[in-house]
Tab-separated table of C-alpha atoms in Angstrom:
chain	number	residue	atom	x	y	z
A	1	MET	CA	-128.029	-129.327	28.868
A	2	ALA	CA	-130.664	-128.140	31.973
A	3	GLU	CA	-129.452	-131.157	33.783
A	4	ARG	CA	-125.760	-129.775	34.044
A	5	PHE	CA	-126.539	-126.806	35.220
A	6	LYS	CA	-129.054	-127.741	37.566
A	7	ASP	CA	-126.423	-129.925	39.216
A	8	ALA	CA	-124.347	-127.274	39.275
A	9	GLY	CA	-126.868	-125.060	40.960
A	10	TYR	CA	-128.773	-122.990	38.798
A	11	ASN	CA	-132.087	-122.609	39.303
A	12	THR	CA	-133.418	-123.526	35.666
A	13	LEU	CA	-136.156	-122.821	33.742
A	14	MET	CA	-138.239	-123.827	30.423
A	15	ALA	CA	-141.182	-121.881	28.368
A	16	GLY	CA	-142.103	-122.701	24.756
A	17	LYS	CA	-142.995	-125.877	22.712
A	18	TRP	CA	-142.042	-129.083	24.000
A	19	HIS	CA	-141.388	-131.093	21.370
A	20	LEU	CA	-138.975	-133.883	22.944
A	21	GLY	CA	-141.664	-136.312	24.479
A	22	PHE	CA	-144.879	-136.845	27.113
A	23	VAL	CA	-143.380	-140.296	28.506
A	24	PRO	CA	-141.664	-140.280	32.162
A	25	GLY	CA	-137.791	-139.462	31.365
A	26	ALA	CA	-138.324	-136.938	28.113
A	27	THR	CA	-140.939	-134.251	30.082
A	28	PRO	CA	-139.175	-130.992	30.941
A	29	LYS	CA	-139.045	-131.809	34.248
A	30	ASP	CA	-137.386	-135.240	33.656
A	31	ARG	CA	-134.705	-133.446	31.779
A	32	GLY	CA	-133.443	-130.987	34.349
A	33	PHE	CA	-135.320	-128.061	34.533
A	34	ASN	CA	-136.772	-127.156	38.061
A	35	HIS	CA	-140.011	-125.194	36.009
A	36	ALA	CA	-141.516	-125.554	32.968
A	37	PHE	CA	-144.085	-123.414	31.247
A	38	ALA	CA	-144.675	-125.488	27.981
A	39	PHE	CA	-146.840	-126.262	25.251
A	40	MET	CA	-146.654	-129.971	24.809
A	41	GLY	CA	-147.361	-130.874	21.380
A	42	GLY	CA	-148.205	-129.963	17.669
A	43	GLY	CA	-150.885	-130.015	15.253
A	44	THR	CA	-152.635	-126.821	16.793
A	45	SER	CA	-153.163	-123.270	15.727
A	46	HIS	CA	-152.530	-120.251	18.425
A	47	PHE	CA	-154.143	-117.988	15.340
A	48	ASN	CA	-157.885	-119.640	14.417
A	49	ASP	CA	-160.104	-122.537	15.585
A	50	ALA	CA	-159.038	-125.033	12.316
A	51	ILE	CA	-157.566	-127.258	15.816
A	52	PRO	CA	-158.737	-125.135	18.586
A	53	LEU	CA	-155.777	-125.756	21.605
A	54	GLY	CA	-157.021	-128.569	24.195
A	55	THR	CA	-159.091	-130.688	21.509
A	56	VAL	CA	-157.381	-133.101	19.933
A	57	GLU	CA	-155.676	-135.303	23.243
A	58	ALA	CA	-153.834	-137.405	21.076
A	59	PHE	CA	-151.982	-133.922	19.271
A	60	HIS	CA	-151.092	-133.137	23.347
A	61	THR	CA	-152.852	-129.424	22.367
A	62	TYR	CA	-152.254	-127.881	25.699
A	63	TYR	CA	-150.074	-126.267	28.004
A	64	THR	CA	-148.581	-127.553	31.391
A	65	ARG	CA	-147.144	-125.686	33.824
A	66	ASP	CA	-144.139	-127.717	35.813
A	67	GLY	CA	-146.034	-130.798	34.622
A	68	GLU	CA	-149.747	-129.936	35.335
A	69	ARG	CA	-152.281	-128.917	32.695
A	70	VAL	CA	-153.388	-125.681	32.592
A	71	SER	CA	-155.870	-123.946	31.101
A	72	LEU	CA	-155.692	-120.085	29.649
A	73	PRO	CA	-157.500	-117.178	29.064
A	74	ASP	CA	-157.663	-115.758	25.439
A	75	ASP	CA	-155.225	-112.739	26.688
A	76	PHE	CA	-152.808	-114.762	28.852
A	77	LEU	CA	-149.605	-114.461	26.592
A	78	LEU	CA	-150.029	-110.215	26.232
A	79	GLN	CA	-150.722	-110.091	30.141
A	80	ARG	CA	-147.612	-112.195	30.962
A	81	SER	CA	-145.822	-110.408	28.293
A	82	LEU	CA	-146.866	-106.623	30.095
A	83	ARG	CA	-145.719	-108.273	33.648
A	84	PRO	CA	-142.152	-106.737	35.152
A	85	PRO	CA	-139.350	-109.967	34.774
A	86	ASP	CA	-139.376	-110.544	38.564
A	87	GLU	CA	-143.140	-111.333	38.779
A	88	GLN	CA	-142.864	-113.686	35.945
A	89	LEU	CA	-142.433	-117.091	37.734
A	90	ASP	CA	-145.831	-116.111	39.881
């Protein structure tokens, strides 16, 4: 779907959990998104320390922004949600 929108001239953004693959050809950018803020895997929790983010490489328990791995401060989601919509991509 994103590929078709991109081909039609739309700027595409994906934000959320990506569970469609990690190999070349399967990432958000490869699937047609101009920008992506993605949680790349599974097997972790945002709410307790059972398996903290970023600790099990095989589970891809980390976020990426436009394909680059990023770390997040504890209040990241709250702070981003309070920003005006036109600043969300900064």
